Short mmCIF file of C-alpha atoms and ligand atoms in Angstrom, two decimals:
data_model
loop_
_atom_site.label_atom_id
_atom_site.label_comp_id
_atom_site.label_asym_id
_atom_site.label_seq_id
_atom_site.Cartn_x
_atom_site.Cartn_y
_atom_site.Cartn_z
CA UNK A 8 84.24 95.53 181.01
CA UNK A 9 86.42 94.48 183.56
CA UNK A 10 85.58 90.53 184.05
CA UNK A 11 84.83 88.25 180.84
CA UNK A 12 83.66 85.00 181.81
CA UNK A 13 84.13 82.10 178.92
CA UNK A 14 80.73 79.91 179.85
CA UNK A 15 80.10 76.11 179.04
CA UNK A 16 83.23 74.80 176.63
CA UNK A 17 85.05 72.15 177.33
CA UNK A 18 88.62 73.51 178.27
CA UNK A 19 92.36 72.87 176.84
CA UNK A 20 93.98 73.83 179.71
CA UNK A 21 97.82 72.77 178.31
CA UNK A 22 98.81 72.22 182.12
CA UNK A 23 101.47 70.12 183.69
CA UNK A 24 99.00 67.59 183.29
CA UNK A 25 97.41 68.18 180.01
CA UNK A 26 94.10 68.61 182.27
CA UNK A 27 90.66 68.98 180.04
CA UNK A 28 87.95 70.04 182.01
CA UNK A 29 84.30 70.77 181.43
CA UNK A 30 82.22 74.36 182.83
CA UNK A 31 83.60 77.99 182.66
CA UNK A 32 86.81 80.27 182.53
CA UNK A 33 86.96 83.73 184.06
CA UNK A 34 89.18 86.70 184.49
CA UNK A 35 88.79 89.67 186.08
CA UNK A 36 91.16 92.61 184.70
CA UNK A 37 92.70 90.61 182.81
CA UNK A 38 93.75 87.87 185.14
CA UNK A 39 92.55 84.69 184.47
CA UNK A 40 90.45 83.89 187.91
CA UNK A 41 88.55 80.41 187.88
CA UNK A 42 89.38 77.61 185.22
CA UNK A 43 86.99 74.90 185.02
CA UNK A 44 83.90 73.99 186.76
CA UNK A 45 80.45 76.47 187.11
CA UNK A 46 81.31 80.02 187.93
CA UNK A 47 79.44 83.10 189.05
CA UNK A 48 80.48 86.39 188.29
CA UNK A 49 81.98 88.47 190.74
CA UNK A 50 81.46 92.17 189.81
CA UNK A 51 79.01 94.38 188.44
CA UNK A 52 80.88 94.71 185.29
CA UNK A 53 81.25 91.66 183.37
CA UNK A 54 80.30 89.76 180.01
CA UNK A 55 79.25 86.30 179.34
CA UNK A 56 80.12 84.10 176.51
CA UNK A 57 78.43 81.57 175.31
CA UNK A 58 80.91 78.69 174.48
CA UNK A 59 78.96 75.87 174.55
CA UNK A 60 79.77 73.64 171.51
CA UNK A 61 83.87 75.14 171.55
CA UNK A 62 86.70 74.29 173.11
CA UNK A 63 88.43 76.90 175.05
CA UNK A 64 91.79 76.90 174.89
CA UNK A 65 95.13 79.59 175.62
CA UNK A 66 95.35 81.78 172.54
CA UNK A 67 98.21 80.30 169.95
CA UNK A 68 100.87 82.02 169.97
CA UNK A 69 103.44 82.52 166.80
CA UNK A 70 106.93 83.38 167.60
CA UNK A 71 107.63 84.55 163.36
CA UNK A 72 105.78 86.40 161.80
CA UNK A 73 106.78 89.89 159.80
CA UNK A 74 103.62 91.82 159.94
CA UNK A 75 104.52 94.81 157.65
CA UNK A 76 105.37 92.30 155.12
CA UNK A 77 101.57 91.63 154.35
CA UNK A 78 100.78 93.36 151.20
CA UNK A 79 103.59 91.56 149.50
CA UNK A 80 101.02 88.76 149.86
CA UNK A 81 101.39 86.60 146.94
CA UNK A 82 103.96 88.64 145.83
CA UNK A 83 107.18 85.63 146.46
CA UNK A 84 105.14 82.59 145.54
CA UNK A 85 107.06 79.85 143.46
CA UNK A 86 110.72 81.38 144.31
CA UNK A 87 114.10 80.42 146.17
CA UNK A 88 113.43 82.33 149.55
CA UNK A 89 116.95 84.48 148.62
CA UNK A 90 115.68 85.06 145.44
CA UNK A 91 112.20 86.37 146.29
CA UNK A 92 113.98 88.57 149.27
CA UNK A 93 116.23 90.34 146.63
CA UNK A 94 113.84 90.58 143.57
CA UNK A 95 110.60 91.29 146.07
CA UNK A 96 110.66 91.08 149.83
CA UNK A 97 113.83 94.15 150.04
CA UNK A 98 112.51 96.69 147.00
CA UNK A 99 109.15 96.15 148.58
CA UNK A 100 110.57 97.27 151.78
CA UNK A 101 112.78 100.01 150.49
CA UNK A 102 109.64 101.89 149.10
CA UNK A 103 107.04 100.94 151.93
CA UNK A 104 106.01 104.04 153.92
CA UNK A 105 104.76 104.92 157.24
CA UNK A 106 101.37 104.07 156.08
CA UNK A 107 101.82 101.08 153.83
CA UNK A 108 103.35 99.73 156.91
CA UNK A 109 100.94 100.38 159.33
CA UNK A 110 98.31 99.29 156.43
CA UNK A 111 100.55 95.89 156.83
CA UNK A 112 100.72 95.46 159.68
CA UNK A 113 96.82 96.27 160.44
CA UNK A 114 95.98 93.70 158.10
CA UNK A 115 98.13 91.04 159.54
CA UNK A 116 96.68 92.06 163.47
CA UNK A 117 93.21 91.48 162.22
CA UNK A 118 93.81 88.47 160.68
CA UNK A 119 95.78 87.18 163.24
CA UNK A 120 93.10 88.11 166.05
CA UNK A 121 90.39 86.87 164.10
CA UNK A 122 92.16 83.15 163.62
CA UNK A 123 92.98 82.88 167.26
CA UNK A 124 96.43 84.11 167.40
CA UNK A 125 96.71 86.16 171.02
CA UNK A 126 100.36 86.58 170.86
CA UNK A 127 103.43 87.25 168.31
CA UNK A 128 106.79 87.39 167.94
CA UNK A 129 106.94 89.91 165.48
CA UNK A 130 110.57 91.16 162.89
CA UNK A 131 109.60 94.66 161.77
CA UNK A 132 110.92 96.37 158.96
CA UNK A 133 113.79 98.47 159.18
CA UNK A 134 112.21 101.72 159.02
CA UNK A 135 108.93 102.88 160.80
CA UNK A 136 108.67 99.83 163.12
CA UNK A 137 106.95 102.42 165.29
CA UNK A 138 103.69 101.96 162.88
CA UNK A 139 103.92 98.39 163.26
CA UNK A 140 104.05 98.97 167.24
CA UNK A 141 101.24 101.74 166.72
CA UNK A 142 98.71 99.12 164.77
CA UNK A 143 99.49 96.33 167.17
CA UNK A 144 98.68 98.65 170.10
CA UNK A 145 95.07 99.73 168.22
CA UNK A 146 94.44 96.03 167.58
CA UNK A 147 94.83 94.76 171.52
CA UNK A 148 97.16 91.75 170.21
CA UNK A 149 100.06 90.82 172.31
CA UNK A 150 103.29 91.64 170.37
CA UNK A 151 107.04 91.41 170.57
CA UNK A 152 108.53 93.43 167.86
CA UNK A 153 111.60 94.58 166.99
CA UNK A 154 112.96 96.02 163.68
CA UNK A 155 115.26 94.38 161.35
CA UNK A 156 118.93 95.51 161.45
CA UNK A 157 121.31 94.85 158.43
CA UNK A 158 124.48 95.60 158.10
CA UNK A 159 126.77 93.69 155.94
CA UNK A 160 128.38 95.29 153.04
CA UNK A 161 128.03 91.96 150.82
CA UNK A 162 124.87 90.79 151.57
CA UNK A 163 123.16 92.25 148.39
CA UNK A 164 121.39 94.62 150.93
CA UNK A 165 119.25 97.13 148.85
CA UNK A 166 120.88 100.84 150.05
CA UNK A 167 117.88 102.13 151.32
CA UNK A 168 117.97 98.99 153.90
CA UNK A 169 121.26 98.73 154.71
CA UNK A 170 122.31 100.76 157.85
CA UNK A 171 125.73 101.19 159.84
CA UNK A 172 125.82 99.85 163.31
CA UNK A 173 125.13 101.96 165.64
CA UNK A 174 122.65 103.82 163.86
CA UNK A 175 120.71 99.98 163.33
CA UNK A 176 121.22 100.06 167.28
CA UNK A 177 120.53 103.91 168.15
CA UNK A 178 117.06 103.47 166.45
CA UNK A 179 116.15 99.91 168.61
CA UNK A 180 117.32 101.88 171.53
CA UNK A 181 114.48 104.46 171.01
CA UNK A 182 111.70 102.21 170.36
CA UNK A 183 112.91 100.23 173.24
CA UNK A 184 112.12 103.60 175.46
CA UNK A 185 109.21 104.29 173.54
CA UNK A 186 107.58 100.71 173.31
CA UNK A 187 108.82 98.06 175.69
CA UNK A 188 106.26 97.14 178.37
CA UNK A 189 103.97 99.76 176.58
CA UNK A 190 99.92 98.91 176.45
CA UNK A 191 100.31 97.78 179.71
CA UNK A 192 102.78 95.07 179.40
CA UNK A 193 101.49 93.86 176.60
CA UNK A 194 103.98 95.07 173.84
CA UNK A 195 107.59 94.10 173.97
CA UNK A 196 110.90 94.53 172.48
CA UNK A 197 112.79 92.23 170.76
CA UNK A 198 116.45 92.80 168.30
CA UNK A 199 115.87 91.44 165.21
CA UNK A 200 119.36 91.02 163.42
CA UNK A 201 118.16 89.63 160.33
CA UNK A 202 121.05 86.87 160.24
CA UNK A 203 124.59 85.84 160.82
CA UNK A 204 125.02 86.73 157.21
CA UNK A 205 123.18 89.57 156.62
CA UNK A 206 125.37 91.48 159.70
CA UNK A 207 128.41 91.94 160.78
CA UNK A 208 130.13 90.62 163.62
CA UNK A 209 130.29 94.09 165.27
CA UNK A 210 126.62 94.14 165.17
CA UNK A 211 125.69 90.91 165.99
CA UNK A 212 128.32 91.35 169.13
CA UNK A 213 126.95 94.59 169.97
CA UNK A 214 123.21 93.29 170.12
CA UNK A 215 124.39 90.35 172.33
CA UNK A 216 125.43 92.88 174.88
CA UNK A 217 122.73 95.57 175.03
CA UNK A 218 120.43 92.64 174.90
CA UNK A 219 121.64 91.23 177.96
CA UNK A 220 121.86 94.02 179.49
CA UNK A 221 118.22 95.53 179.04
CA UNK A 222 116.75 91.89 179.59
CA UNK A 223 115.86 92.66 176.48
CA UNK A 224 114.89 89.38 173.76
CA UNK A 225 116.53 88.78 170.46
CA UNK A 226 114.55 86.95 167.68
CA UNK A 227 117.10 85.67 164.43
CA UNK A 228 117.02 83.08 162.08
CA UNK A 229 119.76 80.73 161.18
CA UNK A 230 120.26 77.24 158.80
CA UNK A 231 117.56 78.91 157.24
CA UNK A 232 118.38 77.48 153.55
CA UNK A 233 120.97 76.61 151.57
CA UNK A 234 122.32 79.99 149.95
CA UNK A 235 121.85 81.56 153.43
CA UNK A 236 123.93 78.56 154.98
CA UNK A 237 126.72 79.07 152.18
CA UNK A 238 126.34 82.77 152.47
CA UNK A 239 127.13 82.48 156.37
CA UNK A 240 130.03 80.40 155.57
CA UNK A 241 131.33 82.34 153.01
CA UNK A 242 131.66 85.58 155.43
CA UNK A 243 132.69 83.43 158.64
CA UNK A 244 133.65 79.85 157.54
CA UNK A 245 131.26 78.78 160.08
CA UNK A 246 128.03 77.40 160.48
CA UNK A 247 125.60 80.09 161.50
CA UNK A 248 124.58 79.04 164.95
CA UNK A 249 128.51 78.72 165.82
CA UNK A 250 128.78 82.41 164.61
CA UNK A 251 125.69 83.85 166.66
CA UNK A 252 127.14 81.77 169.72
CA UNK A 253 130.24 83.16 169.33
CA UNK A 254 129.20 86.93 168.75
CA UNK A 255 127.40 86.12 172.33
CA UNK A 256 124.27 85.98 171.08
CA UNK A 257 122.55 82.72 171.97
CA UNK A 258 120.84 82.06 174.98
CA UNK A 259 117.48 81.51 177.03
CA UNK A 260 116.21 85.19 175.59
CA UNK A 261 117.26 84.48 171.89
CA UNK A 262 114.55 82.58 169.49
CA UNK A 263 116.44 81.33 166.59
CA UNK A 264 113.77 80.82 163.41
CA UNK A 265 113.30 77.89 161.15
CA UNK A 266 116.79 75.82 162.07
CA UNK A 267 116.00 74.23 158.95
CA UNK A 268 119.18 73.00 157.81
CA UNK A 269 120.52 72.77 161.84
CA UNK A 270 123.14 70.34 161.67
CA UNK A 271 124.53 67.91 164.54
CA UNK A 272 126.31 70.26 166.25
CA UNK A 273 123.93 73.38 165.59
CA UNK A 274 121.44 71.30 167.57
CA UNK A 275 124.03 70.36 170.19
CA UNK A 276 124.67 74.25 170.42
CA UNK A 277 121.22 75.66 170.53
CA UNK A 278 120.48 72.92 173.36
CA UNK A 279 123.73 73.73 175.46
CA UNK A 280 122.46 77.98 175.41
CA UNK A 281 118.65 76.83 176.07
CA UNK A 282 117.87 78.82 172.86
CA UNK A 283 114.14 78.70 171.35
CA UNK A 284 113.47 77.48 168.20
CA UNK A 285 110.88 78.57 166.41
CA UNK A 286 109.54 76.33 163.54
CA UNK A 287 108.23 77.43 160.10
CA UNK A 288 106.56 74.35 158.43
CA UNK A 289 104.34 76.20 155.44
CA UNK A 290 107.37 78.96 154.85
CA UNK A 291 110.33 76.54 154.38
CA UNK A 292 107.79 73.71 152.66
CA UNK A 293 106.55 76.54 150.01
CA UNK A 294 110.50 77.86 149.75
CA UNK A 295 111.67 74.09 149.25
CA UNK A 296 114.02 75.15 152.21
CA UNK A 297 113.70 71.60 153.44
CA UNK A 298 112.01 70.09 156.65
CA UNK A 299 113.47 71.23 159.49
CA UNK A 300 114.69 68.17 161.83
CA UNK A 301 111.54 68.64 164.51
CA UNK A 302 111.85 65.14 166.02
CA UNK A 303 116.00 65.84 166.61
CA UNK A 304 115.25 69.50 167.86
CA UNK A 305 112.37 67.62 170.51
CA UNK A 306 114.75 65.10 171.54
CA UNK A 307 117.84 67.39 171.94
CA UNK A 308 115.44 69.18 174.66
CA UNK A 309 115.55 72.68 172.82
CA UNK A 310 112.24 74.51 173.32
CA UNK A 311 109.75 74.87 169.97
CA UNK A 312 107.25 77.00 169.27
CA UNK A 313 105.57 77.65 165.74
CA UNK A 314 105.13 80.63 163.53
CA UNK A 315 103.53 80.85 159.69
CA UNK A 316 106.55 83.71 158.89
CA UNK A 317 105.53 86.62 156.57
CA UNK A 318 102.56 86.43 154.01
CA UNK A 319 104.80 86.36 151.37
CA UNK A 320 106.48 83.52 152.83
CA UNK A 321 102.89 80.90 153.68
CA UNK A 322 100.17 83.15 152.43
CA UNK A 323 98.30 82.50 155.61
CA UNK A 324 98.88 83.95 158.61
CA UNK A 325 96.93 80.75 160.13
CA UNK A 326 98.24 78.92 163.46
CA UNK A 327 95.80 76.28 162.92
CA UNK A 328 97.32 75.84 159.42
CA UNK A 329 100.95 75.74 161.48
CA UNK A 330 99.79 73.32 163.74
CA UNK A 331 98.38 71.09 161.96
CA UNK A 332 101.04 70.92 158.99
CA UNK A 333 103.75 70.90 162.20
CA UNK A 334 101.98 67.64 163.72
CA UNK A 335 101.45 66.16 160.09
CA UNK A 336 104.80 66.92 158.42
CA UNK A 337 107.55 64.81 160.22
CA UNK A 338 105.69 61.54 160.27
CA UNK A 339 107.76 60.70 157.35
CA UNK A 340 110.50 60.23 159.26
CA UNK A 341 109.40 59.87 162.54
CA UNK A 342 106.68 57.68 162.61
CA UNK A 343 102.60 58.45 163.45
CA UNK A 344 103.97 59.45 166.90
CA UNK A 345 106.56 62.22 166.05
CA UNK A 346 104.38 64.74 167.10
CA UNK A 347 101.25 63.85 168.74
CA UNK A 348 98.46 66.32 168.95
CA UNK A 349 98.10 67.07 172.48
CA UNK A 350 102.20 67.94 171.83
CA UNK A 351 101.68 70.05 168.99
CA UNK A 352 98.70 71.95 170.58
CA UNK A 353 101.34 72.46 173.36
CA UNK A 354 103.81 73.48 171.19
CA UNK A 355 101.04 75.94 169.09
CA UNK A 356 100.80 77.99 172.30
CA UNK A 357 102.80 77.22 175.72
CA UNK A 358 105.94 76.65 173.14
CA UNK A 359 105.04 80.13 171.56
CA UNK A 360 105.00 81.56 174.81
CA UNK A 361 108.08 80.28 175.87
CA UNK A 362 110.00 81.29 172.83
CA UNK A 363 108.54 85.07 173.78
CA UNK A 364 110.01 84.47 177.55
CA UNK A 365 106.45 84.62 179.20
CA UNK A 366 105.70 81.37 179.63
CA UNK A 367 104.86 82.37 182.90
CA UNK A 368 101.95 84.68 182.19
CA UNK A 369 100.73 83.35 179.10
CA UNK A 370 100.69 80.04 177.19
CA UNK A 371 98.19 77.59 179.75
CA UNK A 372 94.88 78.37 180.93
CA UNK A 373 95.75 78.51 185.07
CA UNK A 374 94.82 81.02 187.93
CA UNK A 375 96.63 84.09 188.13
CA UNK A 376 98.15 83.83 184.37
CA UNK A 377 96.86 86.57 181.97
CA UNK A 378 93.75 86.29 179.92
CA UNK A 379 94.91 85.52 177.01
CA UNK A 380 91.81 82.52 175.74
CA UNK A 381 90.19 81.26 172.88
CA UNK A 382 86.93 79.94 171.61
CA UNK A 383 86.83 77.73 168.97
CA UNK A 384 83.33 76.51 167.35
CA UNK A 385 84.08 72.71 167.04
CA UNK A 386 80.28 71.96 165.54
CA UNK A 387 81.17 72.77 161.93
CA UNK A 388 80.82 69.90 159.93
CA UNK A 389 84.45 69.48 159.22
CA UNK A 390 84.86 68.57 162.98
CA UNK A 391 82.19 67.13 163.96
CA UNK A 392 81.54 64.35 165.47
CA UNK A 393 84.39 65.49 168.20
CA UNK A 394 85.55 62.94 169.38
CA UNK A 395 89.08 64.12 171.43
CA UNK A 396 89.45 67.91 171.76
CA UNK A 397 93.19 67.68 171.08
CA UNK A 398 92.23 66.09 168.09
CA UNK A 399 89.90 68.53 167.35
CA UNK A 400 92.54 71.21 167.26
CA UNK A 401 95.34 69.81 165.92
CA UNK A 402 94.09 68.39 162.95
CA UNK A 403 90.11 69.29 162.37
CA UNK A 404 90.25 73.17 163.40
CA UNK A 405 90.51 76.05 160.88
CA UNK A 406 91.22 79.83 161.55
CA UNK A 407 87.42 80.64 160.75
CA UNK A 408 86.60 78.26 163.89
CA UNK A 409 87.62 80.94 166.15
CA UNK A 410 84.29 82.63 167.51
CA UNK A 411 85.78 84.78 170.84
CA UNK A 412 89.37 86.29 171.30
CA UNK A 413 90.13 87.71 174.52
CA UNK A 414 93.59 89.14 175.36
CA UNK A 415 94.82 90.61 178.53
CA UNK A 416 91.46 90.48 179.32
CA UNK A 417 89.87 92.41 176.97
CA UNK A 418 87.62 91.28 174.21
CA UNK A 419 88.87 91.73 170.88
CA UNK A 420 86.53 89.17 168.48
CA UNK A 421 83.08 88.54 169.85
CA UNK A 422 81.04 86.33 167.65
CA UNK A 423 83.60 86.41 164.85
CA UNK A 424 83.77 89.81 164.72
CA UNK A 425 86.81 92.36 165.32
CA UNK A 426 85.79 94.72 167.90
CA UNK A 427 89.09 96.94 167.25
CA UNK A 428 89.63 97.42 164.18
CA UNK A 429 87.41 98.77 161.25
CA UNK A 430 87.84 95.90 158.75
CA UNK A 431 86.19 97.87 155.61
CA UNK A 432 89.14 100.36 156.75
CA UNK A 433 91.58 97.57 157.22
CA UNK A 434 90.79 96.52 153.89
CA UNK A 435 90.45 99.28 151.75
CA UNK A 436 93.65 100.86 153.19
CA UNK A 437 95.96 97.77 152.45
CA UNK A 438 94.42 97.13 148.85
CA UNK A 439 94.97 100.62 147.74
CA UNK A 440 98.65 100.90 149.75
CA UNK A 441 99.66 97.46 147.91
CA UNK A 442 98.30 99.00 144.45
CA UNK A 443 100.44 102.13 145.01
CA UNK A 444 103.85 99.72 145.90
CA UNK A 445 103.33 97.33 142.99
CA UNK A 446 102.13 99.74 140.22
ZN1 LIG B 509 111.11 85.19 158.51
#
């Protein structure tokens, strides 16, 4: 159908003005049309949605995740994040497959889709990232992927992972041609060097230019933990967002991930090169990674968005989970206002978008953005009475809430259901692909 019309919620429309309104939302191929308000549907072709009872709301949107990391689920519980990358994450991805991986990174679309998340910034593995581009074309999310690139000598890189240069940038130059702006617009390429200390210099340099000069994005992480912060110094003598701003690879188009550690003058940098953050409360909580310093990163003006990481890494692929651990976690410090919920819903999804560089088509619920909207049953008992809608989200909301998914207009979960994906398939395929990998 070409016009989906989202009937009778009460709407989250994440504005300017934080405007909740009451009536219907509307698109027509996949551009949102009428927000708010009774509507009547325009064309012969359309489909009506019952939403009375939900809140409809943009899509969330997480800007890390690693979707062919999925059936390593369970797999890194209870260890140092460097640890559990050397003993699990990297032999899991040395022997993963074309398959396994898109068996991943179907599982992790589904799941995704079916919890409400429209929209990912997604580091691929460093082999067969096509698969995870092929599974997140068959699902209808909206993905930014890139694959990982590794290249230092001393980084305890398995073999099988660890590429030269060029080749690491030959290979994101042909899945650039093949896959960015492919499914209609709404897959993307991003480099993914895995870290300041897990490339070289030549790399990282390299990436900054042909970046720039596709206006293509670049998703990293950096102050990520405390080996990986040692590790960075002990290869540069630098902290790590000094040695990706110096390599020329900071900027507007470059999300930096969890900033956990980000000292001072990390902080001072990021804000200075308008670089995204993106936040990873479960991941660095479960890795004892530390809390990353939200309320600093707000107030030096540097632009956050969330992301639950890999499943190895928070188990649950959940943005509600995100959200509400994000708006929960840095009251500690910062008081019962460091992150109020109509600023972490913001954050859950406009943030998200921002951090993919589409703020202006996705992220808010306005005319002329794309349809990328939510429905979320707020009558379950562990929301009910609702009192606020933002409150409602941010701290009642579950992943299981979500009853209707649309994205770019087309309806992917109707009822709770996954219209594009075969989830006895999806299932059966990743239990006996993780089976094989961890006999
Ligand atoms: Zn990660």
């Amino acid at each position: 159908v070409s016009e989906v019309v989202f009937q009778g919620g009460t709407i989250l429309t994440i504005d300017a003005d934080h405007r909740v309104l009451a009536g219907d939302v509307a698109a027509i191929d996949g551009e949102l049309v009428h927000v708010g308000g009774p509507y009547t549907p325009r064309t012969r072709d359309y489909e009506v949605l019952d939403c009375h009872g939900c809140i409809v709301m943009p899509g969330l949107v997480q800007a890390r995740v690693h979707t062919y990391q999925t059936l390593a689920r369970g797999r890194a519980d209870d260890l140092e994040r460097m640890d559990a990358l050397r003993g699990v994450i990297w032999p899991y991805e040395a022997a993963l497959g074309e398959d396994a991986v898109s068996a991943a990174a179907e599982l992790a679309c589904a799941e995704l889709l079916l919890g409400g998340t429209t929209a990912i910034l997604d580091v691929g593995p460093v082999r067969h990232t096509g698969a995870v581009f092929a599974a997140a074309a068959q699902s209808g999310i909206r993905a930014t992927i890139g694959k990982a690139m590794l290249d230092a000598p001393d980084a305890g890189i398995p073999p099988e992972l660890r590429e030269s240069a060029i080749a690491a940038l030959d290979e994101s130059a042909k899945l650039i041609a093949r896959w960015h702006g492919a499914a209609e617009g709404r897959l993307r390429y991003a480099y993914a060097p895995w870290s300041a200390w897990a490339c070289t210099d030549e790399l990282l340099r390299e990436v900054g230019v042909q970046a720039r000069a596709r206006g293509v994005r670049i998703q990293t992480q950096a102050a990520e933990g405390r080996a990986e912060v040692a590790a960075v110094r002990g290869r540069t003598g630098k902290e790590s967002v000094a040695v990706l701003d110096g390599l020329g690879v900071l900027g507007e188009h470059c999300c930096v991930a969890h900033a956990t550690l980000a000292s001072d003058a990390e902080r001072r940098l990021l804000a200075a090169r308008r670089a995204q953050v993106c936040h990873c409360p479960s991941s660095d909580l479960k890795a004892a990674a530390g809390v990353a310093p939200l309320p600093e990163l707000i107030a030096a003006g540097i632009p956050v968005a969330l992301g639950a990481d890999g499943a190895p890494w928070s188990n649950r692929l959940d943005g509600f989970a995100e959200l509400r651990l994000a708006a929960l976690l840095h009251r500690h410090r910062g008081g019962v206002r460091a992150l109020p919920a109509p600023e972490a819903v913001r954050m859950a999804t406009l943030g998200g978008a921002a951090a993919l560089g589409l703020a202006d088509r996705i992220g808010s619920l306005e005319v002329s953005k794309r349809a990328d909207v939510i429905a979320v049953d707020v009558s379950g008992l562990h929301a009910l009475p609702t009192s606020s809608p933002w409150s409602a989200v941010a701290y009642a909301a579950r992943a299981t809430d979500v009853c209707h998914v649309v994205v770019d207009g087309r309806l992917v979960v109707r009822d709770r259901r996954l219209h594009t994906l075969d989830l006895g398939r999806v299932r059966d395929r990743a239990k006996r692909a993780a089976a094989r990998l961890f006999a």
